[in-house]
Short mmCIF file of C-alpha atoms and ligand atoms in Angstrom, two decimals:
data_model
loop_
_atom_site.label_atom_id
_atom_site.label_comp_id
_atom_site.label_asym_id
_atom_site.label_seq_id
_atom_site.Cartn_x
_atom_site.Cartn_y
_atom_site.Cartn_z
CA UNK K 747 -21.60 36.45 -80.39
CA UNK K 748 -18.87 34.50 -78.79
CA UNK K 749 -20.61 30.52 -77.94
CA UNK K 750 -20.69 30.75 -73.80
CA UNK K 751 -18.98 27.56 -71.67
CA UNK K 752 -22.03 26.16 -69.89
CA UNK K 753 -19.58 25.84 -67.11
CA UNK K 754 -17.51 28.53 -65.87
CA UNK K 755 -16.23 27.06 -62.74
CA UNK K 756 -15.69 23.39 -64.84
CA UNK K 757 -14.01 21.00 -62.93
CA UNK K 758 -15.65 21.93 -59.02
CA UNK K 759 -18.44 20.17 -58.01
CA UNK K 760 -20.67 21.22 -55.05
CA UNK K 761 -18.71 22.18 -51.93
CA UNK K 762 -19.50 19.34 -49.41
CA UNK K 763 -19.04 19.14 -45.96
CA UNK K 764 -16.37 16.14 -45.23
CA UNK K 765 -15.61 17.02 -41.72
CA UNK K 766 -12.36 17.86 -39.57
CA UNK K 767 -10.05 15.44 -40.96
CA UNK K 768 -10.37 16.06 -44.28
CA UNK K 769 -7.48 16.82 -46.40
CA UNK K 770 -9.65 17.93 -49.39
CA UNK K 771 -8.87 21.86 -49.73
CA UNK K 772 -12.45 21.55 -51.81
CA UNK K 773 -14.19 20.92 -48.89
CA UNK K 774 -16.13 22.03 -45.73
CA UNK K 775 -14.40 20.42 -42.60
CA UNK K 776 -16.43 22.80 -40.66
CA UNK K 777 -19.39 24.03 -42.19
CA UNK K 778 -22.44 21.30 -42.26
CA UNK K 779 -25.03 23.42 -42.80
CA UNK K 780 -27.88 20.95 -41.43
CA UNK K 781 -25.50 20.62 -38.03
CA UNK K 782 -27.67 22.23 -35.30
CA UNK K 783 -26.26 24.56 -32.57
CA UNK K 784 -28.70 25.40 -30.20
CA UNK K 785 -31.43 23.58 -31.91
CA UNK K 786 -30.51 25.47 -34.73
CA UNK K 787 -29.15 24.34 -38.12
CA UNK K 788 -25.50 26.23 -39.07
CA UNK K 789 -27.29 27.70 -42.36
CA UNK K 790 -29.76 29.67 -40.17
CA UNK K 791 -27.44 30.98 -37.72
CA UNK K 792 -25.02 32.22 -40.02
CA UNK K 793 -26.46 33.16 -43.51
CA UNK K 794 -23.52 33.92 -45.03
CA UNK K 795 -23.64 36.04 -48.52
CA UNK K 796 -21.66 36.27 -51.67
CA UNK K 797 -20.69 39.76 -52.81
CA UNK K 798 -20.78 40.54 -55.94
CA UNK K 799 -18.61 43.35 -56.16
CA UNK K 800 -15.41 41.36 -55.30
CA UNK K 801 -16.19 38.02 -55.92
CA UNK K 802 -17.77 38.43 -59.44
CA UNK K 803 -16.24 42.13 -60.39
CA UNK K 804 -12.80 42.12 -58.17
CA UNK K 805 -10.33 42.44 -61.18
CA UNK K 806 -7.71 42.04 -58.07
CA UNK K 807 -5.54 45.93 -58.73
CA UNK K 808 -4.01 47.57 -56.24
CA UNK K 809 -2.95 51.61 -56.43
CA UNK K 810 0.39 50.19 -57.82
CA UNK K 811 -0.48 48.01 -60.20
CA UNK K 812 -3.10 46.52 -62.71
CA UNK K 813 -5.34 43.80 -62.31
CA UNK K 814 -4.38 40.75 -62.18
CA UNK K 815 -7.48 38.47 -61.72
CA UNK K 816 -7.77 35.51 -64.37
CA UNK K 817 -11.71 35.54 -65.44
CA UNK K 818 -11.68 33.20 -68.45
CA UNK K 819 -15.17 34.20 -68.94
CA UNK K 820 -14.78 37.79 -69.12
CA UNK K 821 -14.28 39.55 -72.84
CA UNK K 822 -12.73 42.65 -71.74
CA UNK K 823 -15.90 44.60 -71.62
CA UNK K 824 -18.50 46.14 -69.66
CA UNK K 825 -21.23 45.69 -72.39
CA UNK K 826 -25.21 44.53 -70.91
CA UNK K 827 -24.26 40.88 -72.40
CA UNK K 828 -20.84 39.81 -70.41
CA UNK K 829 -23.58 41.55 -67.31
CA UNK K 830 -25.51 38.67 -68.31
CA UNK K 831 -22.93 36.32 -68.15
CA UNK K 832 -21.41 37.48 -64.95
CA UNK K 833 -24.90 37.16 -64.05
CA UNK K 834 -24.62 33.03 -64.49
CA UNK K 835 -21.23 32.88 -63.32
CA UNK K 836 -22.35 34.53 -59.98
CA UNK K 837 -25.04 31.79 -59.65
CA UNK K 838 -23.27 29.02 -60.41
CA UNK K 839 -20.77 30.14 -57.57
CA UNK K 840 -23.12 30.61 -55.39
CA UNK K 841 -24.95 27.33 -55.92
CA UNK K 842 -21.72 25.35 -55.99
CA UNK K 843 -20.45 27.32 -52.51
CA UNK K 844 -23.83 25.94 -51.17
CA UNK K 845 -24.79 30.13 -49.52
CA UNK K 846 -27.76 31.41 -49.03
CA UNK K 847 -27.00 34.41 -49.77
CA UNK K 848 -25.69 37.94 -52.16
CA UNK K 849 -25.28 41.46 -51.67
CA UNK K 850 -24.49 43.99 -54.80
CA UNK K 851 -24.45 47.53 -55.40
CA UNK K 852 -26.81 48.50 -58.72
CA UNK K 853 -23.31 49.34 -60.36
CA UNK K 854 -21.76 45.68 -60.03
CA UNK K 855 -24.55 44.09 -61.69
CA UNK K 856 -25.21 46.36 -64.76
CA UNK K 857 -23.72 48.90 -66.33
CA UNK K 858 -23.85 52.41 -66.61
CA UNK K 859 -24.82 53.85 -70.17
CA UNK K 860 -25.68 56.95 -71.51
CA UNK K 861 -28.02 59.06 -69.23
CA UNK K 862 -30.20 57.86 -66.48
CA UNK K 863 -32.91 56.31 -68.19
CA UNK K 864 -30.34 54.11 -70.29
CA UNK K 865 -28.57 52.99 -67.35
CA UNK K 866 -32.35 52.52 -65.84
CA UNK K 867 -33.17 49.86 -68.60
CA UNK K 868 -29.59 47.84 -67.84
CA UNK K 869 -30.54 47.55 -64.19
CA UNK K 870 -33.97 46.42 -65.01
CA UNK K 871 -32.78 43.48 -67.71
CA UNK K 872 -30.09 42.34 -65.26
CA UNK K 873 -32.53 42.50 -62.45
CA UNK K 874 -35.40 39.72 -65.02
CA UNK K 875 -31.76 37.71 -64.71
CA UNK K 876 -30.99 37.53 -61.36
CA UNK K 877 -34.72 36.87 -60.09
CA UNK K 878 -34.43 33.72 -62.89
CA UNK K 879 -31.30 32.77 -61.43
CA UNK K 880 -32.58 33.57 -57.34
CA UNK K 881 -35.95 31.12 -58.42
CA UNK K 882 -33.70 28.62 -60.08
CA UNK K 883 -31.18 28.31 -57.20
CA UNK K 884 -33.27 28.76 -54.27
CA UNK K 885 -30.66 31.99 -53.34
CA UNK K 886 -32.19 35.03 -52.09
CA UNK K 887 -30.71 38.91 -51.97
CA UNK K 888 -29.68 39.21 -48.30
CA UNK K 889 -28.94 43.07 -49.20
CA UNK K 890 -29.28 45.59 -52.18
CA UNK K 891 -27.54 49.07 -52.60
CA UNK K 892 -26.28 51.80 -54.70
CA UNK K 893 -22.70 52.55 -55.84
CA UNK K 894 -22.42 56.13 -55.13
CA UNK K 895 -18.93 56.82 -55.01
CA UNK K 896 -16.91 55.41 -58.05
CA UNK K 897 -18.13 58.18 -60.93
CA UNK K 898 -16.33 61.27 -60.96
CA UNK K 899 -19.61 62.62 -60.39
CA UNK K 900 -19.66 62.14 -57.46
CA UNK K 901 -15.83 63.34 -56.65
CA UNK K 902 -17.37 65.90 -53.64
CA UNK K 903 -19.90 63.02 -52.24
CA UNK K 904 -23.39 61.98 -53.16
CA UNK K 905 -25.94 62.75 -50.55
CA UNK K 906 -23.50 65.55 -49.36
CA UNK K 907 -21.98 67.00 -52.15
CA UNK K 908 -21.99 70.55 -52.50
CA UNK K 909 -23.76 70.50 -55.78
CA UNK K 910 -27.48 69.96 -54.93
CA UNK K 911 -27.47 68.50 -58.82
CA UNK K 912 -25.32 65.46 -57.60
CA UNK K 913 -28.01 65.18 -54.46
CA UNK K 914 -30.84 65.09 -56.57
CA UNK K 915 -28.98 62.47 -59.07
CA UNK K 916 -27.82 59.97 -56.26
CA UNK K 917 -31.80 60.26 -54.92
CA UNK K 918 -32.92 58.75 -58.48
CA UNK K 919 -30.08 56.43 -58.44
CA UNK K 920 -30.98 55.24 -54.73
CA UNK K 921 -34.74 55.01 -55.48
CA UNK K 922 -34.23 52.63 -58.38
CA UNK K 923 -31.88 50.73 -56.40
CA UNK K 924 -34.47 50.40 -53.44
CA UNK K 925 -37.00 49.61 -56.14
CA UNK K 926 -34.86 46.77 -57.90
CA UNK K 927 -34.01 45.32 -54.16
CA UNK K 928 -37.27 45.28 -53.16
CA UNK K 929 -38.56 43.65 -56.78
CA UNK K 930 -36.05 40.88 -55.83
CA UNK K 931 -37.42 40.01 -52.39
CA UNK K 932 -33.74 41.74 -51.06
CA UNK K 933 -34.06 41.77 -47.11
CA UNK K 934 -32.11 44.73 -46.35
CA UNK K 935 -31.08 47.54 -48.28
CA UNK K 936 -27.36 49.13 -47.04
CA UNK K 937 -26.20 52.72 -47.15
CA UNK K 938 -22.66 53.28 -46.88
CA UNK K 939 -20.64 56.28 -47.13
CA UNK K 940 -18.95 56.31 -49.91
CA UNK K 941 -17.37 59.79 -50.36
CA UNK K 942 -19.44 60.94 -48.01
CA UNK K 943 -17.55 63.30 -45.74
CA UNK K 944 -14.74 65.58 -46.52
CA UNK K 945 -10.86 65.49 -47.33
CA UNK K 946 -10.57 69.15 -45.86
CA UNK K 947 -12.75 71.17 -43.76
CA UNK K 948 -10.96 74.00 -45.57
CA UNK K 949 -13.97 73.62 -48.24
CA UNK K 950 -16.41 72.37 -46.08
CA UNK K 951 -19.54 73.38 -44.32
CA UNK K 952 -20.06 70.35 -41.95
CA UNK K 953 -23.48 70.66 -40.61
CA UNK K 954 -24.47 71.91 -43.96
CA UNK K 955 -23.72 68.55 -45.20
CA UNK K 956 -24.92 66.77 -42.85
CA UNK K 957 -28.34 67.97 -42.65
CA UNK K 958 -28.39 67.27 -46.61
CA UNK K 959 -27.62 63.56 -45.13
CA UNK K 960 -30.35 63.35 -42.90
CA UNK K 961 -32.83 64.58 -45.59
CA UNK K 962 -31.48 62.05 -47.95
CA UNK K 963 -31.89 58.96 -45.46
CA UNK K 964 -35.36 60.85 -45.01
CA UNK K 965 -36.31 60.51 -48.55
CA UNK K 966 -35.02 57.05 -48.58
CA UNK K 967 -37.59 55.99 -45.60
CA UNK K 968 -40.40 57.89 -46.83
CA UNK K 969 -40.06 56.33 -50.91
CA UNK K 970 -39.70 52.44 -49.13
CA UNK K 971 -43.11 52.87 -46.67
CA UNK K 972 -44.26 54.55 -50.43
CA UNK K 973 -43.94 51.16 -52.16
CA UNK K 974 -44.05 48.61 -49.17
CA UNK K 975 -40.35 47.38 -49.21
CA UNK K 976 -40.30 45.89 -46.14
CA UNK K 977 -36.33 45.16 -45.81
CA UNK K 978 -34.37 46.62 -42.98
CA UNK K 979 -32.04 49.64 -43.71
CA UNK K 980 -28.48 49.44 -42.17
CA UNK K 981 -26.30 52.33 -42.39
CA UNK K 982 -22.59 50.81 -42.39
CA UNK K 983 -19.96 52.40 -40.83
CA UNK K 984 -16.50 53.27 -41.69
CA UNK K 985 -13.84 56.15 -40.55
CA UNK K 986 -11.92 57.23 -43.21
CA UNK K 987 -11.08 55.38 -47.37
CA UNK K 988 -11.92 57.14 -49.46
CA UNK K 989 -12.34 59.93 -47.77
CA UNK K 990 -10.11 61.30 -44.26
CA UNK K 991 -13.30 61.35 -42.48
CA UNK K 992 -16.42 59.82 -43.16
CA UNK K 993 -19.56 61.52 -41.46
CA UNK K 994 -21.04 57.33 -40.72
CA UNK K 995 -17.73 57.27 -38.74
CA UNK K 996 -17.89 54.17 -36.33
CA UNK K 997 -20.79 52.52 -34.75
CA UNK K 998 -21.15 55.71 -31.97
CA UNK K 999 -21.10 58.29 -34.17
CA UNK K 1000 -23.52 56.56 -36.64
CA UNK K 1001 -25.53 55.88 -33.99
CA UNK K 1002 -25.79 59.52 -32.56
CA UNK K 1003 -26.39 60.65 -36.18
CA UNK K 1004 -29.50 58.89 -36.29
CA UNK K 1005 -30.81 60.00 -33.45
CA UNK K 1006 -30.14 63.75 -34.33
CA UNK K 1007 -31.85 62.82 -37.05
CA UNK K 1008 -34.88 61.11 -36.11
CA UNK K 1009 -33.81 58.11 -38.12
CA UNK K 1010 -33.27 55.70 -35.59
CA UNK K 1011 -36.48 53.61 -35.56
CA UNK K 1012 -35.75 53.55 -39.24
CA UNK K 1013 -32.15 52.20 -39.34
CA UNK K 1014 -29.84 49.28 -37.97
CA UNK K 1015 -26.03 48.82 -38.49
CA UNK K 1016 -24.21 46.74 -40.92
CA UNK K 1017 -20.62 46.31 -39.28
CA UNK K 1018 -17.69 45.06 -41.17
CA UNK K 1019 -14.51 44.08 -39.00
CA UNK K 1020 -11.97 45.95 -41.25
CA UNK K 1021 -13.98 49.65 -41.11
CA UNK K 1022 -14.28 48.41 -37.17
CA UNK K 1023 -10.46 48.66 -36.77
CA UNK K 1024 -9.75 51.74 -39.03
CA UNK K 1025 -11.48 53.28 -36.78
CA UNK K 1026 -9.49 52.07 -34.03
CA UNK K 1027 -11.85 49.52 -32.73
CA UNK K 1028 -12.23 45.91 -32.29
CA UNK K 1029 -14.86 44.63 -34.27
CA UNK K 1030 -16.10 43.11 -30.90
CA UNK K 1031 -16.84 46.85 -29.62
CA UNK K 1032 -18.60 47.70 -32.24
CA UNK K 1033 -21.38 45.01 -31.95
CA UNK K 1034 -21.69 45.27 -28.06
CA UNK K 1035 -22.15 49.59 -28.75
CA UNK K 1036 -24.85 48.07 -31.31
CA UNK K 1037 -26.06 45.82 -29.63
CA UNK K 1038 -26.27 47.94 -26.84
CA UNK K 1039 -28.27 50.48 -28.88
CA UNK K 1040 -30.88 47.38 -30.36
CA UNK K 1041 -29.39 48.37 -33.56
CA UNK K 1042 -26.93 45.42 -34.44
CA UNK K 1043 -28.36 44.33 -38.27
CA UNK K 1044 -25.85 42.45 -39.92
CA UNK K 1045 -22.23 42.19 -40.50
CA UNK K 1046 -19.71 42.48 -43.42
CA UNK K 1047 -17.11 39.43 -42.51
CA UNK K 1048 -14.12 40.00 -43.28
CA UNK K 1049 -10.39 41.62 -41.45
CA UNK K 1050 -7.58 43.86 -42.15
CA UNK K 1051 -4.31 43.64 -42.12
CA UNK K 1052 -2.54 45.17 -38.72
CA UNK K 1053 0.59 46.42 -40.17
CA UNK K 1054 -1.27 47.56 -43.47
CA UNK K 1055 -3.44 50.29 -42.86
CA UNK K 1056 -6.11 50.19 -45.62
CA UNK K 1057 -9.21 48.38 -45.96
CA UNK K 1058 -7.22 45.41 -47.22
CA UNK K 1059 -11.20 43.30 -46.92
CA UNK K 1060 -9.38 40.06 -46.35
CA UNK K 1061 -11.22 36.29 -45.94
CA UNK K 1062 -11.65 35.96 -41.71
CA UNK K 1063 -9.61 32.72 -41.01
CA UNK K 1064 -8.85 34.01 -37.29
CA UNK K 1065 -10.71 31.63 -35.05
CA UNK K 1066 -10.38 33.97 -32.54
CA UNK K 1067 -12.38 36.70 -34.15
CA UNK K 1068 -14.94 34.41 -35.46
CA UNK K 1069 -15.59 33.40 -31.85
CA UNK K 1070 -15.76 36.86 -30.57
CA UNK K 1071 -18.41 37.54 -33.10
CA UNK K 1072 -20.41 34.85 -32.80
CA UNK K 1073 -20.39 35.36 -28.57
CA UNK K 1074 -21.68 38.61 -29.98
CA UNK K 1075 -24.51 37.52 -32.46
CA UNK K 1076 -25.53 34.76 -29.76
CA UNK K 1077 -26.07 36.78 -27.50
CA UNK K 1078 -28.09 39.05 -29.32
CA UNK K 1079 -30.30 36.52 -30.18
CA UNK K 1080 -28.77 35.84 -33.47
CA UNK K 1081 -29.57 37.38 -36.77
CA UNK K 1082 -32.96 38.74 -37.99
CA UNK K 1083 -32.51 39.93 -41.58
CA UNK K 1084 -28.63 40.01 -41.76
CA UNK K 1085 -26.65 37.80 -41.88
CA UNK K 1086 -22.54 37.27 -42.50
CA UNK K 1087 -21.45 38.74 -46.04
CA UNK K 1088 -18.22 38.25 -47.10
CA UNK K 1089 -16.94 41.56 -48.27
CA UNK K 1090 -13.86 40.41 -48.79
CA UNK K 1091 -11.79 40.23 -52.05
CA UNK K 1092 -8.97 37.15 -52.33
CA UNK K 1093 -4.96 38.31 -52.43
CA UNK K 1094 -4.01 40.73 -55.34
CA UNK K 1095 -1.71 37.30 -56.18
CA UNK K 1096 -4.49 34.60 -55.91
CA UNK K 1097 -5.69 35.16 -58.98
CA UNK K 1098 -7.07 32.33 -60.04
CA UNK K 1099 -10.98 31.15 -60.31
CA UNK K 1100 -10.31 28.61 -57.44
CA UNK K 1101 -9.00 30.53 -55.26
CA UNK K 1102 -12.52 32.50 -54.75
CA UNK K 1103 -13.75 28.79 -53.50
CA UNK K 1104 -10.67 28.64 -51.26
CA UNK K 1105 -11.10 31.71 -49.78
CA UNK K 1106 -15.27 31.02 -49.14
CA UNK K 1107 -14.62 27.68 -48.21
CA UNK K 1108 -11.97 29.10 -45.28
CA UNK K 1109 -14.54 32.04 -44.30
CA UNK K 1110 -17.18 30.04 -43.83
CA UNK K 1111 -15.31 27.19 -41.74
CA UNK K 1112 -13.72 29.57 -39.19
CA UNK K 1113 -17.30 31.22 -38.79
CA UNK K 1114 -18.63 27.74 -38.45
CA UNK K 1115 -16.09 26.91 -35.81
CA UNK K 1116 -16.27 30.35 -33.76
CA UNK K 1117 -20.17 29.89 -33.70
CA UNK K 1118 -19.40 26.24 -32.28
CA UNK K 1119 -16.98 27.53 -29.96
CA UNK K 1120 -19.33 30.86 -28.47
CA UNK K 1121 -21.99 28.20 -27.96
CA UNK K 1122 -19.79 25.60 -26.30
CA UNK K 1123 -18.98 28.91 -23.87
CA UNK K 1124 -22.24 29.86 -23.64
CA UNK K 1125 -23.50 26.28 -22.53
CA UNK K 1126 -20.63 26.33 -19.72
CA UNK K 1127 -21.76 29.17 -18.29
CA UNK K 1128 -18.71 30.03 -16.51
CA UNK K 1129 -18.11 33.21 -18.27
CA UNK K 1130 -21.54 34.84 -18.33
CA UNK K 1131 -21.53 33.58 -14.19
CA UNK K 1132 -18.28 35.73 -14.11
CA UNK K 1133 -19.60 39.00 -15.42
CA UNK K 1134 -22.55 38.75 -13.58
CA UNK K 1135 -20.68 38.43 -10.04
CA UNK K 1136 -18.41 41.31 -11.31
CA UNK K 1137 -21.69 43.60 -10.89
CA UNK K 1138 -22.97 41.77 -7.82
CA UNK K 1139 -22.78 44.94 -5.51
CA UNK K 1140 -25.37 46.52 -7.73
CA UNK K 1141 -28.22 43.37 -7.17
CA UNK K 1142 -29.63 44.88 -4.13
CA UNK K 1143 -28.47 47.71 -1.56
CA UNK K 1144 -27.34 51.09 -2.49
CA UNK K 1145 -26.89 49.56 -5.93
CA UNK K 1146 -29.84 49.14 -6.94
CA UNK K 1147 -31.21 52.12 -5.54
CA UNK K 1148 -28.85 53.71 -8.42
CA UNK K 1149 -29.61 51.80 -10.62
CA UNK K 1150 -33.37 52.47 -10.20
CA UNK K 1151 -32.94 56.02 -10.16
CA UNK K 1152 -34.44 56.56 -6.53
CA UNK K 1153 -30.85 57.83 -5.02
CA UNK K 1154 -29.73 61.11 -4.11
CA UNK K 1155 -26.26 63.11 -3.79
CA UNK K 1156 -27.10 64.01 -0.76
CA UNK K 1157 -27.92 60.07 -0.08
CA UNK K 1158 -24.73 58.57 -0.83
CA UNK K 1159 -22.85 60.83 1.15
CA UNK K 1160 -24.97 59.86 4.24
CA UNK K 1161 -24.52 56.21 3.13
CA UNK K 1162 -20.26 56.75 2.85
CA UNK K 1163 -20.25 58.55 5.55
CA UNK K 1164 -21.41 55.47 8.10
CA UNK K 1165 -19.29 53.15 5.82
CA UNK K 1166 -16.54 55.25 6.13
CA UNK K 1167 -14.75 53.68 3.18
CA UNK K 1168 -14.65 51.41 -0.17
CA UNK K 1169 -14.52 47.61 0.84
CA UNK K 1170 -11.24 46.41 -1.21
CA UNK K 1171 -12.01 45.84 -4.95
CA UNK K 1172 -11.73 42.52 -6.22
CA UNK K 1173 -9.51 41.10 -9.42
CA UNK K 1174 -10.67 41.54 -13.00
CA UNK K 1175 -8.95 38.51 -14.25
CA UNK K 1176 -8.49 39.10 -17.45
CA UNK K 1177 -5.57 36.35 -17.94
CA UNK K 1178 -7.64 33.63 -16.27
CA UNK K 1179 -10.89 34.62 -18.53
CA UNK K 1180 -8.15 34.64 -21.83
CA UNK K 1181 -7.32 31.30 -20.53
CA UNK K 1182 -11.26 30.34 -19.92
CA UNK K 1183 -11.43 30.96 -23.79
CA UNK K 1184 -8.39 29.17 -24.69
CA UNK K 1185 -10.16 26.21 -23.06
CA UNK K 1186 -12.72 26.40 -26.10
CA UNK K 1187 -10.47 26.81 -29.40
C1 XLS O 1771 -16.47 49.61 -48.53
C2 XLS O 1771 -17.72 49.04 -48.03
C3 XLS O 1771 -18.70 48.66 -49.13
C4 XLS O 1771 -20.06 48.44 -48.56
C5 XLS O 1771 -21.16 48.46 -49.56
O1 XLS O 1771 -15.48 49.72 -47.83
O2 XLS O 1771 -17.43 47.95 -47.22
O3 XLS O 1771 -18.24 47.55 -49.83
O4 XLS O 1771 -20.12 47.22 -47.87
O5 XLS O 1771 -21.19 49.66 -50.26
NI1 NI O 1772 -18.75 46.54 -46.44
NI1 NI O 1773 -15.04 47.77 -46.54
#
């Protein structure tokens, strides 16, 4: 066997925090993690996870070319030993980055072999690993969940296939995986997608598949109340990749699918920015329809590309966004059991072992700063005061006998017809509030 480096990352030490004027591109300028916000220390707030399915497996192809990603510790195969060793490398990432936090699917972190029961017995050695590695380093699972979309078995879907074979095969696969998460003390467990929808409807019987998705997510919630995983599930949206339409959609139509369902007690979202604006949204209306719905979980940070239109899963360095977010997790009350995982993969062309630290380092400081920033606007009030005045008219009067439900057609016509008319409608202001945010950044 080939004598393993006891360093893979040789050469970086710890990440610190040096502060804004730093010039060291090794560095946090923004991210102190014992800085309190709020009373609160910056770890807590934002919990940011590692994935391990681009930062440790990424090979960095595109669907025009190979990959391209320089992994001096990887020996060209997918054998249970280089899992181990990814399995170190991962860790000492981690511990070096100074997070809290990973996510994986099963299929990242062992490999498939053989039948069921062989692939089984991978999962469960790598799993003995990464608790080692979790008690070692102090990092926990923030998430676990199953890759159910990259064998061809599962070309027509998983829970929705039209083979009820494929079904009952992603069901095993999912109840290991729920089983492993909850073994390692994971806090969530996420369901995403995957092929789960349909490329035509030529072929397709819609609410046939469907319905086999609601029983699945049943199954799932019966088996984790079976052996007392007490993690949140998060269904995470997306429109469309790999699939042209992907039944967990956007945050309304995942949300309407659980209720349909029954599943909503069960269930909160996972949001990721880039699935947020393939589906035509910003990622800022999909955590207020969350949030509006009690059902904002967690979020995968990361952002697209406007003139590419693919899940390009880019580091966030946009202040802009970050801020937007964290006005959004704020106000929520911040996280629970999510937290901010980086599902984001560095540049086909960054190739290099560093650049994953770059790319981190940058997604951490810009959430660092927009969480500084939405408290800063928070503390001044002046936005919050704004909104609130907007809906003044519905405080007491007629408004809030709508708003209590104790108002009649018949009612408001007597009302309008004394009044006569609408009293003139005043500004919305949405240049001088852009400018009230400028003020912060
Ligand atoms: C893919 C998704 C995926 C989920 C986990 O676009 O973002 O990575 O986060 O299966
Ligand atoms: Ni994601
Ligand atoms: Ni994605």
């Amino acid at each position: 066997m080939k004598r393993q480096p006891k360093e893979f990352f040789a050469g970086i030490r710890k990440i610190q925090y040096e502060g804004p004027h730093s010039k060291n591109p090794l560095a946090f300028k923004h991210y102190n993690p014992d800085e309190l916000v709020d009373g609160k220390p910056l770890r807590d707030h934002l919990r940011f996870s590692v994935t391990y399915w681009h930062t440790i497996r990424g090979q960095l192809a595109d669907m025009f070319g190979a990959g391209t990603a320089v992994r001096p510790w990887e020996d060209g195969t997918n054998s249970l030993e280089m899992a181990k060793t990814r399995v170190r490398v991962a860790f000492e990432f981690m511990e070096k980055l100074g997070v809290p936090f990973y996510a994986f699917h099963d299929r990242d972190v062992a490999p498939e072999a053989g039948g069921l029961r062989e692939t089984n017995r991978n999962l469960d050695a790598i799993a003995k690993l990464l608790k080692e590695e979790q008690q070692r380093t102090g990092v926990k699972l923030l998430w676990g969940t199953a890759c159910l979309f990259v064998h061809p078995r599962f070309v027509h879907g998983a829970a929705t296939s039209c083979n009820a074979d494929v079904f009952a095969y992603a069901g095993a696969q999912v109840k290991k995986a729920i089983e492993v998460t909850h073994a390692l003390n994971g806090e969530g467990y996420v369901f995403w997608g995957g092929r789960e929808g349909y490329s035509t409807l030529l072929n397709t019987d819609l609410k046939r598949e469907m319905d086999h998705l609601g029983a699945f997510l049943h199954l799932a919630v019966d088996h984790k109340k079976a052996i007392g995983f007490k993690g949140q599930f998060y269904i995470e949206p997306k429109p469309k990749e790999p699939t042209k339409h992907q039944y967990d959609s956007d945050a309304a139509a995942c949300l309407n699918f659980l209720r349909e369902y029954d599943l909503l007690k069960d269930f909160q979202l996972n949001l990721e920015t880039n699935h947020a604006t393939l589906a035509g949204h910003t990622m800022q209306h999909e955590m207020e329809v969350a949030i509006a719905a009690g059902a904002l979980g967690s979020i995968d940070a990361n952002t697209g590309d406007l003139l590419l239109g693919w899940d390009t899963d880019q580091f966030p360095t946009n202040v802009y966004l970050t801020t937007e977010i964290m006005l959004s997790i704020l106000k929520m009350g911040g996280f629970k059991t999510g937290g901010t995982n980086f599902d984001a993969k560095v540049r086909r062309e960054s190739f290099e072992p560093v650049d994953l630290f770059h790319a981190h380092i940058g997604g951490m400081d810009a959430f660092a700063r927009g969480l500084k920033i939405a408290a800063a606007i928070r503390k001044d009030g002046r936005l919050a005061e704004f909104v609130k005045q907007r809906y003044s008219s519905w405080g007491s009067g007629i408004g809030a006998k709508i708003e209590a439900g104790k108002a009649s057609l018949t009612e408001l016509e007597t009302y309008m017809l004394k009044k006569g008319d609408v009293a003139p409608n005043t500004s919305g202001r949405q240049e001088f509030l852009e400018n009230l945010i400028n003020e912060f950044i």
